[in-house]
PDB file of C-alpha atoms in Angstrom:
ATOM      1  CA  MET M   5       0.000   0.000   0.000  1.00 78.00           C
ATOM      2  CA  LYS M   6       1.283   3.471  -0.865  1.00 79.00           C
ATOM      3  CA  GLN M   7       1.746   5.960   1.975  1.00 76.00           C
ATOM      4  CA  ARG M   8      -0.729   8.349   0.345  1.00 78.00           C
ATOM      5  CA  ASN M   9      -3.431   5.675   0.428  1.00 84.00           C
ATOM      6  CA  ALA M  10      -2.572   4.819   4.029  1.00 81.00           C
ATOM      7  CA  ASP M  11      -2.868   8.497   4.976  1.00 79.00           C
ATOM      8  CA  LEU M  12      -6.265   8.670   3.268  1.00 84.00           C
ATOM      9  CA  LEU M  13      -7.436   5.645   5.264  1.00 85.00           C
ATOM     10  CA  MET M  14      -6.197   7.250   8.480  1.00 80.00           C
ATOM     11  CA  MET M  15      -8.094  10.394   7.491  1.00 83.00           C
ATOM     12  CA  LEU M  16     -11.281   8.343   7.159  1.00 88.00           C
ATOM     13  CA  VAL M  17     -10.664   6.779  10.571  1.00 83.00           C
ATOM     14  CA  THR M  18     -10.115  10.213  12.120  1.00 84.00           C
ATOM     15  CA  LEU M  19     -13.287  11.440  10.422  1.00 89.00           C
ATOM     16  CA  SER M  20     -15.243   8.591  12.006  1.00 87.00           C
ATOM     17  CA  TRP M  21     -13.757   9.344  15.432  1.00 84.00           C
ATOM     18  CA  GLY M  22     -14.682  12.996  15.018  1.00 84.00           C
ATOM     19  CA  SER M  23     -18.279  11.928  14.435  1.00 89.00           C
ATOM     20  CA  SER M  24     -18.307   9.822  17.622  1.00 88.00           C
ATOM     21  CA  TYR M  25     -18.993  12.829  19.869  1.00 89.00           C
ATOM     22  CA  LEU M  26     -22.182  13.603  17.966  1.00 90.00           C
ATOM     23  CA  PHE M  27     -23.292   9.945  18.106  1.00 92.00           C
ATOM     24  CA  MET M  28     -22.568   9.804  21.837  1.00 91.00           C
ATOM     25  CA  LYS M  29     -24.626  12.928  22.428  1.00 89.00           C
ATOM     26  CA  ASN M  30     -27.484  11.610  20.294  1.00 90.00           C
ATOM     27  CA  GLY M  31     -27.240   8.194  21.936  1.00 90.00           C
ATOM     28  CA  LEU M  32     -27.923   9.776  25.316  1.00 90.00           C
ATOM     29  CA  ASN M  33     -31.423  10.586  24.060  1.00 89.00           C
ATOM     30  CA  SER M  34     -32.216   6.854  23.950  1.00 89.00           C
ATOM     31  CA  VAL M  35     -30.163   5.185  26.688  1.00 92.00           C
ATOM     32  CA  SER M  36     -28.438   6.222  29.896  1.00 93.00           C
ATOM     33  CA  PRO M  37     -24.655   6.936  30.012  1.00 93.00           C
ATOM     34  CA  PHE M  38     -23.329   3.662  31.455  1.00 95.00           C
ATOM     35  CA  ASN M  39     -25.782   1.744  29.283  1.00 95.00           C
ATOM     36  CA  LEU M  40     -24.349   3.480  26.222  1.00 94.00           C
ATOM     37  CA  VAL M  41     -20.794   2.549  27.243  1.00 94.00           C
ATOM     38  CA  ALA M  42     -21.843  -1.088  27.659  1.00 95.00           C
ATOM     39  CA  LEU M  43     -23.602  -1.327  24.294  1.00 94.00           C
ATOM     40  CA  ARG M  44     -20.803   0.416  22.421  1.00 92.00           C
ATOM     41  CA  PHE M  45     -17.912  -1.668  23.668  1.00 93.00           C
ATOM     42  CA  PHE M  46     -19.657  -5.041  23.922  1.00 92.00           C
ATOM     43  CA  LEU M  47     -20.753  -4.864  20.289  1.00 93.00           C
ATOM     44  CA  ALA M  48     -17.257  -3.762  19.220  1.00 93.00           C
ATOM     45  CA  PHE M  49     -15.741  -6.601  21.262  1.00 94.00           C
ATOM     46  CA  ILE M  50     -18.021  -9.153  19.628  1.00 93.00           C
ATOM     47  CA  LEU M  51     -17.130  -7.920  16.137  1.00 91.00           C
ATOM     48  CA  CYS M  52     -13.369  -7.795  16.744  1.00 90.00           C
ATOM     49  CA  GLY M  53     -13.491 -11.077  18.654  1.00 90.00           C
ATOM     50  CA  ALA M  54     -15.210 -12.777  15.733  1.00 90.00           C
ATOM     51  CA  VAL M  55     -12.454 -11.636  13.364  1.00 87.00           C
ATOM     52  CA  TRP M  56      -9.548 -12.640  15.629  1.00 88.00           C
ATOM     53  CA  PHE M  57     -11.158 -15.504  17.583  1.00 89.00           C
ATOM     54  CA  LYS M  58      -8.278 -17.950  17.067  1.00 89.00           C
ATOM     55  CA  ARG M  59      -5.762 -15.417  18.296  1.00 89.00           C
ATOM     56  CA  LEU M  60      -7.841 -14.532  21.346  1.00 89.00           C
ATOM     57  CA  ARG M  61      -7.735 -18.167  22.444  1.00 89.00           C
ATOM     58  CA  LEU M  62      -3.976 -17.760  22.948  1.00 88.00           C
ATOM     59  CA  ALA M  63      -4.313 -14.928  25.475  1.00 88.00           C
ATOM     60  CA  ASP M  64      -2.431 -15.645  28.720  1.00 89.00           C
ATOM     61  CA  LYS M  65      -3.031 -14.454  32.290  1.00 90.00           C
ATOM     62  CA  ARG M  66      -0.641 -11.528  31.911  1.00 91.00           C
ATOM     63  CA  THR M  67      -2.538 -10.285  28.862  1.00 90.00           C
ATOM     64  CA  LEU M  68      -5.839 -10.682  30.691  1.00 93.00           C
ATOM     65  CA  GLY M  69      -4.517  -8.719  33.683  1.00 93.00           C
ATOM     66  CA  TYR M  70      -3.281  -5.808  31.600  1.00 92.00           C
ATOM     67  CA  SER M  71      -6.477  -5.881  29.529  1.00 91.00           C
ATOM     68  CA  LEU M  72      -8.529  -5.500  32.701  1.00 94.00           C
ATOM     69  CA  VAL M  73      -6.552  -2.403  33.716  1.00 94.00           C
ATOM     70  CA  LEU M  74      -6.813  -0.942  30.218  1.00 91.00           C
ATOM     71  CA  GLY M  75     -10.511  -1.788  30.062  1.00 92.00           C
ATOM     72  CA  PHE M  76     -11.098   0.080  33.316  1.00 95.00           C
ATOM     73  CA  LEU M  77      -9.256   3.140  31.968  1.00 94.00           C
ATOM     74  CA  LEU M  78     -11.160   2.972  28.675  1.00 91.00           C
ATOM     75  CA  PHE M  79     -14.427   2.709  30.585  1.00 95.00           C
ATOM     76  CA  ALA M  80     -13.488   5.730  32.746  1.00 95.00           C
ATOM     77  CA  VAL M  81     -12.520   7.758  29.677  1.00 93.00           C
ATOM     78  CA  SER M  82     -15.737   6.975  27.825  1.00 92.00           C
ATOM     79  CA  ALA M  83     -17.928   7.590  30.870  1.00 94.00           C
ATOM     80  CA  SER M  84     -16.226  10.952  31.487  1.00 94.00           C
ATOM     81  CA  VAL M  85     -16.865  12.087  27.911  1.00 92.00           C
ATOM     82  CA  ILE M  86     -20.457  10.851  27.878  1.00 93.00           C
ATOM     83  CA  PHE M  87     -21.333  12.492  31.188  1.00 94.00           C
ATOM     84  CA  GLY M  88     -19.464  15.594  30.041  1.00 92.00           C
ATOM     85  CA  LEU M  89     -21.587  15.806  26.917  1.00 90.00           C
ATOM     86  CA  ARG M  90     -24.642  16.271  29.124  1.00 88.00           C
ATOM     87  CA  SER M  91     -23.494  19.773  30.043  1.00 86.00           C
ATOM     88  CA  THR M  92     -21.165  20.838  27.252  1.00 86.00           C
ATOM     89  CA  SER M  93     -21.313  20.995  23.479  1.00 84.00           C
ATOM     90  CA  THR M  94     -20.043  18.468  20.966  1.00 84.00           C
ATOM     91  CA  SER M  95     -17.515  21.014  19.714  1.00 80.00           C
ATOM     92  CA  HIS M  96     -16.129  21.676  23.199  1.00 82.00           C
ATOM     93  CA  ALA M  97     -15.858  17.947  23.898  1.00 85.00           C
ATOM     94  CA  GLY M  98     -13.927  17.302  20.693  1.00 82.00           C
ATOM     95  CA  PHE M  99     -11.338  19.995  21.292  1.00 82.00           C
ATOM     96  CA  LEU M 100     -10.899  19.315  25.015  1.00 85.00           C
ATOM     97  CA  ALA M 101     -10.555  15.548  24.561  1.00 83.00           C
ATOM     98  CA  SER M 102      -7.715  16.264  22.131  1.00 79.00           C
ATOM     99  CA  LEU M 103      -5.617  17.490  25.037  1.00 82.00           C
ATOM    100  CA  THR M 104      -4.331  13.923  25.301  1.00 81.00           C
ATOM    101  CA  VAL M 105      -1.709  15.005  22.750  1.00 76.00           C
ATOM    102  CA  ILE M 106      -0.351  17.417  25.371  1.00 79.00           C
ATOM    103  CA  PHE M 107      -0.919  15.209  28.428  1.00 84.00           C
ATOM    104  CA  VAL M 108       1.023  12.186  27.103  1.00 79.00           C
ATOM    105  CA  PRO M 109       4.423  13.925  26.874  1.00 78.00           C
ATOM    106  CA  ALA M 110       3.652  15.931  30.010  1.00 81.00           C
ATOM    107  CA  LEU M 111       3.039  12.741  32.021  1.00 83.00           C
ATOM    108  CA  SER M 112       6.183  11.236  30.507  1.00 78.00           C
ATOM    109  CA  VAL M 113       8.102  14.182  31.939  1.00 78.00           C
ATOM    110  CA  VAL M 114       6.642  13.543  35.402  1.00 80.00           C
ATOM    111  CA  VAL M 115       6.743   9.741  35.423  1.00 78.00           C
ATOM    112  CA  LEU M 116       9.919   9.123  33.413  1.00 70.00           C
ATOM    113  CA  ASN M 117      11.756  12.306  34.417  1.00 72.00           C
ATOM    114  CA  GLN M 118      12.166  13.287  30.803  1.00 70.00           C
ATOM    115  CA  LYS M 119      13.139  16.855  30.065  1.00 72.00           C
ATOM    116  CA  PRO M 120      10.294  18.707  28.288  1.00 68.00           C
ATOM    117  CA  GLY M 121      11.191  19.995  24.849  1.00 75.00           C
ATOM    118  CA  ALA M 122      10.700  23.562  23.724  1.00 79.00           C
ATOM    119  CA  ARG M 123       7.928  22.559  21.315  1.00 77.00           C
ATOM    120  CA  LEU M 124       6.012  20.762  24.065  1.00 74.00           C
ATOM    121  CA  ILE M 125       6.221  23.777  26.371  1.00 80.00           C
ATOM    122  CA  THR M 126       5.190  26.153  23.593  1.00 83.00           C
ATOM    123  CA  GLY M 127       2.366  23.885  22.455  1.00 79.00           C
ATOM    124  CA  ALA M 128       1.089  23.492  26.018  1.00 77.00           C
ATOM    125  CA  CYS M 129       1.064  27.256  26.609  1.00 83.00           C
ATOM    126  CA  VAL M 130      -0.785  27.926  23.347  1.00 85.00           C
ATOM    127  CA  THR M 131      -3.250  25.139  24.122  1.00 79.00           C
ATOM    128  CA  MET M 132      -3.961  26.346  27.672  1.00 79.00           C
ATOM    129  CA  THR M 133      -4.699  29.814  26.312  1.00 85.00           C
ATOM    130  CA  GLY M 134      -7.112  28.268  23.836  1.00 82.00           C
ATOM    131  CA  ILE M 135      -8.818  26.252  26.581  1.00 77.00           C
ATOM    132  CA  GLY M 136      -9.428  29.433  28.545  1.00 78.00           C
ATOM    133  CA  LEU M 137     -11.002  31.194  25.584  1.00 78.00           C
ATOM    134  CA  LEU M 138     -13.095  28.147  24.651  1.00 73.00           C
ATOM    135  CA  THR M 139     -14.427  27.176  28.068  1.00 69.00           C
ATOM    136  CA  LEU M 140     -14.499  30.225  30.356  1.00 67.00           C
ATOM    137  CA  SER M 141     -18.022  31.598  30.196  1.00 60.00           C
ATOM    138  CA  GLY M 142     -17.583  34.120  32.997  1.00 57.00           C
ATOM    139  CA  PRO M 143     -15.092  35.148  35.649  1.00 55.00           C
ATOM    140  CA  MET M 144     -13.254  31.825  36.195  1.00 52.00           C
ATOM    141  CA  SER M 145     -16.434  29.892  35.407  1.00 61.00           C
ATOM    142  CA  VAL M 146     -16.101  26.538  33.627  1.00 73.00           C
ATOM    143  CA  LYS M 147     -18.932  24.101  32.879  1.00 81.00           C
ATOM    144  CA  PRO M 148     -18.728  20.727  34.670  1.00 87.00           C
ATOM    145  CA  GLY M 149     -18.908  19.017  31.281  1.00 89.00           C
ATOM    146  CA  ASP M 150     -15.756  20.804  30.140  1.00 88.00           C
ATOM    147  CA  LEU M 151     -13.901  19.598  33.241  1.00 91.00           C
ATOM    148  CA  LEU M 152     -15.063  16.024  32.631  1.00 93.00           C
ATOM    149  CA  CYS M 153     -13.785  16.146  29.043  1.00 91.00           C
ATOM    150  CA  ILE M 154     -10.416  17.419  30.265  1.00 91.00           C
ATOM    151  CA  LEU M 155     -10.392  14.578  32.813  1.00 94.00           C
ATOM    152  CA  ALA M 156     -11.115  12.139  29.980  1.00 92.00           C
ATOM    153  CA  ALA M 157      -8.100  13.452  28.057  1.00 89.00           C
ATOM    154  CA  LEU M 158      -5.889  13.003  31.128  1.00 92.00           C
ATOM    155  CA  LEU M 159      -7.184   9.477  31.776  1.00 92.00           C
ATOM    156  CA  TYR M 160      -6.632   8.525  28.160  1.00 87.00           C
ATOM    157  CA  ALA M 161      -3.062   9.777  28.399  1.00 86.00           C
ATOM    158  CA  VAL M 162      -2.601   7.361  31.324  1.00 89.00           C
ATOM    159  CA  HIS M 163      -4.233   4.658  29.174  1.00 87.00           C
ATOM    160  CA  ILE M 164      -1.689   5.300  26.433  1.00 82.00           C
ATOM    161  CA  LEU M 165       1.293   5.063  28.799  1.00 84.00           C
ATOM    162  CA  VAL M 166      -0.025   1.848  30.370  1.00 87.00           C
ATOM    163  CA  THR M 167      -0.659   0.399  26.911  1.00 83.00           C
ATOM    164  CA  GLY M 168       2.898   1.203  25.900  1.00 79.00           C
ATOM    165  CA  ALA M 169       4.239  -0.733  28.891  1.00 84.00           C
ATOM    166  CA  ALA M 170       1.786  -3.615  28.483  1.00 86.00           C
ATOM    167  CA  ALA M 171       2.496  -4.059  24.769  1.00 80.00           C
ATOM    168  CA  LYS M 172       6.128  -4.896  25.572  1.00 84.00           C
ATOM    169  CA  VAL M 173       5.171  -8.028  27.502  1.00 85.00           C
ATOM    170  CA  ALA M 174       1.800  -9.038  26.024  1.00 85.00           C
ATOM    171  CA  ASP M 175       0.118  -9.444  22.621  1.00 85.00           C
ATOM    172  CA  PRO M 176      -0.955  -5.902  21.574  1.00 82.00           C
ATOM    173  CA  LEU M 177      -3.857  -7.131  19.443  1.00 84.00           C
ATOM    174  CA  ASN M 178      -5.311  -9.291  22.216  1.00 88.00           C
ATOM    175  CA  LEU M 179      -4.798  -6.421  24.656  1.00 87.00           C
ATOM    176  CA  GLY M 180      -6.825  -4.160  22.428  1.00 84.00           C
ATOM    177  CA  ILE M 181      -9.686  -6.558  21.820  1.00 89.00           C
ATOM    178  CA  LEU M 182      -9.996  -7.819  25.391  1.00 92.00           C
ATOM    179  CA  GLN M 183     -10.037  -4.330  26.857  1.00 91.00           C
ATOM    180  CA  LEU M 184     -13.169  -3.671  24.816  1.00 91.00           C
ATOM    181  CA  GLY M 185     -14.863  -6.599  26.540  1.00 93.00           C
ATOM    182  CA  PHE M 186     -13.791  -5.448  30.000  1.00 95.00           C
ATOM    183  CA  ALA M 187     -14.887  -1.859  29.281  1.00 94.00           C
ATOM    184  CA  GLY M 188     -18.265  -3.125  28.111  1.00 94.00           C
ATOM    185  CA  GLY M 189     -18.565  -5.348  31.177  1.00 95.00           C
ATOM    186  CA  LEU M 190     -17.861  -2.448  33.538  1.00 96.00           C
ATOM    187  CA  GLY M 191     -20.395  -0.347  31.670  1.00 95.00           C
ATOM    188  CA  LEU M 192     -23.006  -3.066  32.134  1.00 95.00           C
ATOM    189  CA  LEU M 193     -22.147  -3.473  35.827  1.00 96.00           C
ATOM    190  CA  PHE M 194     -22.480   0.243  36.525  1.00 96.00           C
ATOM    191  CA  SER M 195     -25.647   0.363  34.461  1.00 95.00           C
ATOM    192  CA  PHE M 196     -27.202  -2.356  36.653  1.00 95.00           C
ATOM    193  CA  LEU M 197     -26.033  -0.550  39.808  1.00 95.00           C
ATOM    194  CA  PHE M 198     -27.132   2.972  38.942  1.00 94.00           C
ATOM    195  CA  GLU M 199     -29.465   2.703  35.947  1.00 90.00           C
ATOM    196  CA  SER M 200     -31.929   0.365  34.279  1.00 88.00           C
ATOM    197  CA  PRO M 201     -30.182  -1.341  31.336  1.00 89.00           C
ATOM    198  CA  GLN M 202     -32.111  -1.369  28.093  1.00 90.00           C
ATOM    199  CA  VAL M 203     -31.650  -1.329  24.347  1.00 90.00           C
ATOM    200  CA  PRO M 204     -32.476   1.738  22.248  1.00 90.00           C
ATOM    201  CA  VAL M 205     -36.171   2.058  21.452  1.00 85.00           C
ATOM    202  CA  SER M 206     -35.773   4.523  18.570  1.00 88.00           C
ATOM    203  CA  LEU M 207     -34.155   4.281  15.153  1.00 91.00           C
ATOM    204  CA  GLU M 208     -31.942   7.259  15.969  1.00 90.00           C
ATOM    205  CA  GLY M 209     -30.741   5.490  19.120  1.00 91.00           C
ATOM    206  CA  TRP M 210     -29.818   2.318  17.259  1.00 93.00           C
ATOM    207  CA  ILE M 211     -28.033   4.297  14.549  1.00 94.00           C
ATOM    208  CA  SER M 212     -25.953   6.075  17.199  1.00 92.00           C
ATOM    209  CA  VAL M 213     -25.051   2.834  19.007  1.00 93.00           C
ATOM    210  CA  LEU M 214     -24.215   0.928  15.819  1.00 93.00           C
ATOM    211  CA  MET M 215     -22.122   3.773  14.413  1.00 93.00           C
ATOM    212  CA  LEU M 216     -20.189   4.008  17.681  1.00 91.00           C
ATOM    213  CA  SER M 217     -19.646   0.244  17.835  1.00 92.00           C
ATOM    214  CA  VAL M 218     -19.203  -0.807  14.230  1.00 90.00           C
ATOM    215  CA  VAL M 219     -17.727   2.264  12.536  1.00 89.00           C
ATOM    216  CA  CYS M 220     -15.994   4.282  15.264  1.00 88.00           C
ATOM    217  CA  SER M 221     -14.671   1.344  17.303  1.00 84.00           C
ATOM    218  CA  ALA M 222     -14.429  -2.011  15.523  1.00 85.00           C
ATOM    219  CA  ALA M 223     -13.926  -0.876  11.913  1.00 84.00           C
ATOM    220  CA  GLY M 224     -11.863   2.129  13.015  1.00 79.00           C
ATOM    221  CA  TYR M 225      -9.385  -0.125  14.783  1.00 70.00           C
ATOM    222  CA  ILE M 226      -9.179  -2.682  11.976  1.00 73.00           C
ATOM    223  CA  ILE M 227      -8.484  -0.009   9.359  1.00 80.00           C
ATOM    224  CA  GLN M 228      -6.000   1.760  11.618  1.00 72.00           C
ATOM    225  CA  SER M 229      -4.070  -1.431  12.369  1.00 63.00           C
ATOM    226  CA  ILE M 230      -3.620  -1.978   8.622  1.00 71.00           C
ATOM    227  CA  ALA M 231      -2.966   1.592   7.483  1.00 76.00           C
ATOM    228  CA  GLN M 232      -0.501   2.517  10.204  1.00 63.00           C
ATOM    229  CA  LYS M 233       1.997  -0.020   8.859  1.00 70.00           C
ATOM    230  CA  TYR M 234       2.418   2.077   5.729  1.00 78.00           C
ATOM    231  CA  THR M 235       2.728   5.617   7.071  1.00 72.00           C
ATOM    232  CA  THR M 236       4.944   7.464   9.533  1.00 66.00           C
ATOM    233  CA  PRO M 237       4.208   8.433  13.148  1.00 59.00           C
ATOM    234  CA  THR M 238       4.453  12.102  12.156  1.00 59.00           C
ATOM    235  CA  HIS M 239       1.744  11.769   9.513  1.00 66.00           C
ATOM    236  CA  THR M 240      -0.427   9.734  11.858  1.00 66.00           C
ATOM    237  CA  GLY M 241      -0.126  12.211  14.726  1.00 65.00           C
ATOM    238  CA  LEU M 242      -0.923  15.211  12.552  1.00 67.00           C
ATOM    239  CA  ILE M 243      -3.909  13.471  10.951  1.00 75.00           C
ATOM    240  CA  PHE M 244      -5.221  12.495  14.395  1.00 72.00           C
ATOM    241  CA  ALA M 245      -4.935  16.128  15.502  1.00 72.00           C
ATOM    242  CA  LEU M 246      -7.706  16.913  12.995  1.00 77.00           C
ATOM    243  CA  GLU M 247     -10.272  14.959  15.046  1.00 80.00           C
ATOM    244  CA  PRO M 248     -11.609  18.007  16.939  1.00 81.00           C
ATOM    245  CA  VAL M 249     -12.020  19.856  13.639  1.00 82.00           C
ATOM    246  CA  PHE M 250     -14.172  17.028  12.314  1.00 84.00           C
ATOM    247  CA  ALA M 251     -16.101  16.926  15.608  1.00 83.00           C
ATOM    248  CA  ALA M 252     -16.852  20.643  15.342  1.00 82.00           C
ATOM    249  CA  ALA M 253     -17.851  20.274  11.678  1.00 84.00           C
ATOM    250  CA  PHE M 254     -20.308  17.451  12.459  1.00 85.00           C
ATOM    251  CA  ALA M 255     -21.729  19.485  15.344  1.00 85.00           C
ATOM    252  CA  TYR M 256     -22.173  22.507  13.080  1.00 84.00           C
ATOM    253  CA  VAL M 257     -23.842  20.607  10.218  1.00 85.00           C
ATOM    254  CA  PHE M 258     -25.994  18.087  12.100  1.00 84.00           C
ATOM    255  CA  ALA M 259     -26.562  19.637  15.540  1.00 80.00           C
ATOM    256  CA  ASP M 260     -26.562  23.338  14.608  1.00 82.00           C
ATOM    257  CA  GLU M 261     -23.935  24.078  17.265  1.00 80.00           C
ATOM    258  CA  HIS M 262     -22.140  27.371  16.858  1.00 79.00           C
ATOM    259  CA  LEU M 263     -19.144  28.724  18.743  1.00 75.00           C
ATOM    260  CA  SER M 264     -18.770  32.365  19.671  1.00 79.00           C
ATOM    261  CA  VAL M 265     -15.978  34.393  18.066  1.00 83.00           C
ATOM    262  CA  ARG M 266     -13.940  33.880  21.241  1.00 81.00           C
ATOM    263  CA  GLY M 267     -14.723  30.159  21.079  1.00 79.00           C
ATOM    264  CA  TYR M 268     -13.463  29.877  17.508  1.00 83.00           C
ATOM    265  CA  ILE M 269     -10.248  31.684  18.471  1.00 87.00           C
ATOM    266  CA  GLY M 270      -9.827  29.339  21.435  1.00 83.00           C
ATOM    267  CA  ALA M 271     -10.454  26.278  19.268  1.00 82.00           C
ATOM    268  CA  ALA M 272      -7.903  27.508  16.724  1.00 85.00           C
ATOM    269  CA  LEU M 273      -5.334  28.006  19.486  1.00 86.00           C
ATOM    270  CA  ILE M 274      -5.963  24.497  20.866  1.00 81.00           C
ATOM    271  CA  LEU M 275      -5.495  23.018  17.405  1.00 80.00           C
ATOM    272  CA  SER M 276      -2.343  25.100  16.885  1.00 85.00           C
ATOM    273  CA  GLY M 277      -0.944  23.899  20.199  1.00 81.00           C
ATOM    274  CA  LEU M 278      -1.612  20.277  19.233  1.00 74.00           C
ATOM    275  CA  PHE M 279       0.170  20.723  15.923  1.00 77.00           C
ATOM    276  CA  ILE M 280       3.134  22.397  17.625  1.00 80.00           C
ATOM    277  CA  ALA M 281       3.415  19.508  20.078  1.00 72.00           C
ATOM    278  CA  GLU M 282       3.108  16.883  17.323  1.00 67.00           C
ATOM    279  CA  MET M 283       5.612  18.564  15.026  1.00 67.00           C
ATOM    280  CA  LYS M 284       8.386  17.684  17.451  1.00 53.00           C
ATOM    281  CA  ARG M 285       8.286  14.258  15.810  1.00 50.00           C
ATOM    282  CA  GLY M 286       8.991  15.738  12.415  1.00 46.00           C
ATOM    283  CA  ARG M 287      12.393  14.093  12.054  1.00 45.00           C
ATOM    284  CA  THR M 288      11.182  10.556  12.692  1.00 41.00           C
ATOM    285  CA  SER M 289      12.712   8.184  10.216  1.00 40.00           C
ATOM    286  CA  PRO M 290      10.330   6.317   7.921  1.00 39.00           C
ATOM    287  CA  LYS M 291      12.351   3.171   8.663  1.00 39.00           C
ATOM    288  CA  GLY M 292      10.443   2.756  11.883  1.00 36.00           C
ATOM    289  CA  MET M 293       7.027   3.249  10.418  1.00 33.00           C
ATOM    290  CA  GLU M 294       5.943  -0.369  10.663  1.00 35.00           C
ATOM    291  CA  SER M 295       6.646  -0.666  14.384  1.00 35.00           C
ATOM    292  CA  ALA M 296       5.955   2.898  15.362  1.00 34.00           C
ATOM    293  CA  THR M 297       2.910   3.672  17.427  1.00 38.00           C
ATOM    294  CA  THR M 298       1.014   6.886  17.798  1.00 42.00           C
ATOM    295  CA  SER M 299      -1.926   7.631  20.046  1.00 42.00           C
ATOM    296  CA  LYS M 300      -4.692  10.092  19.808  1.00 44.00           C
ATOM    297  CA  PRO M 301      -7.437  11.550  21.928  1.00 40.00           C
ATOM    298  CA  PRO M 302     -10.181  10.037  21.285  1.00 41.00           C
ATOM    299  CA  GLY M 303     -13.402   9.969  20.058  1.00 51.00           C
ATOM    300  CA  MET M 304     -12.925   7.222  22.533  1.00 48.00           C
ATOM    301  CA  ALA M 305     -13.028   4.752  19.813  1.00 46.00           C
ATOM    302  CA  PHE M 306     -10.903   1.674  20.300  1.00 41.00           C
ATOM    303  CA  LYS M 307      -7.338   2.713  19.570  1.00 44.00           C
ATOM    304  CA  SER M 308      -5.278   0.316  21.461  1.00 40.00           C
ATOM    305  CA  ALA M 309      -1.722  -0.675  21.598  1.00 35.00           C
ATOM    306  CA  LYS M 310      -0.383   1.652  19.121  1.00 38.00           C
ATOM    307  CA  ASN M 311      -1.849   3.384  21.398  1.00 38.00           C
TER     308      ASN M 311
END
């Protein structure tokens, strides 16, 4: 496969992840938050498990243990975004969840004692300025939903670091698939504890759930796992940084969500900060493209051990 075609496939995957915020928000009209998490990840697990059933049978206890931890983190990330969407807009959620790009190297500095690069510091400063413009609606007033989306970005950064460590000692593909099952199981458990589990009763609800499961999670991962072998980490990271743009575009076209002038400036600054942070990888050699891994914020679709 040519790199151009791989980049186009990654663009399609990023487009689907950008749409996931809108589907999550619409899905909340039919089912409760934990119920939505359960349906999304269980269906994705079933689809991916059916494709790689023979490989899943080889999973060992170590892989199962790491998958449980990753599944818990994935569940926490998804729940944070879904609950956040109850009190913030799709556009806000998309841009704030993209802060994972900043949080990953920042946590690496804290955990691994790595020295932060100039681009990371600059990107973080630009991004924080953009967050202020996008989310502050009054004197130091931030919506709870915005805070939950920022928390989701931080939790996903932890998920990425744990995945990186787990992938060194366990099968990355099995890690990715099994964590979907554990995330769905936790969603079902919490749904039984705090909600009344049910299936969508409307066509719109089923469309949202199936798009989240089939397109944004299962198919998104399958395509990504193939395409990422033929492109570089730099290209992948920069394409992933477009997710909040797609999220805002879907919100504008299908949900009639509009940002204020200050909001658009803030969103542009967040995107600029993400690009600045990602561009630090600009000298990555294409020789490592097949084994290189890049993570993104998510539309909380399944993006495992590449991430």
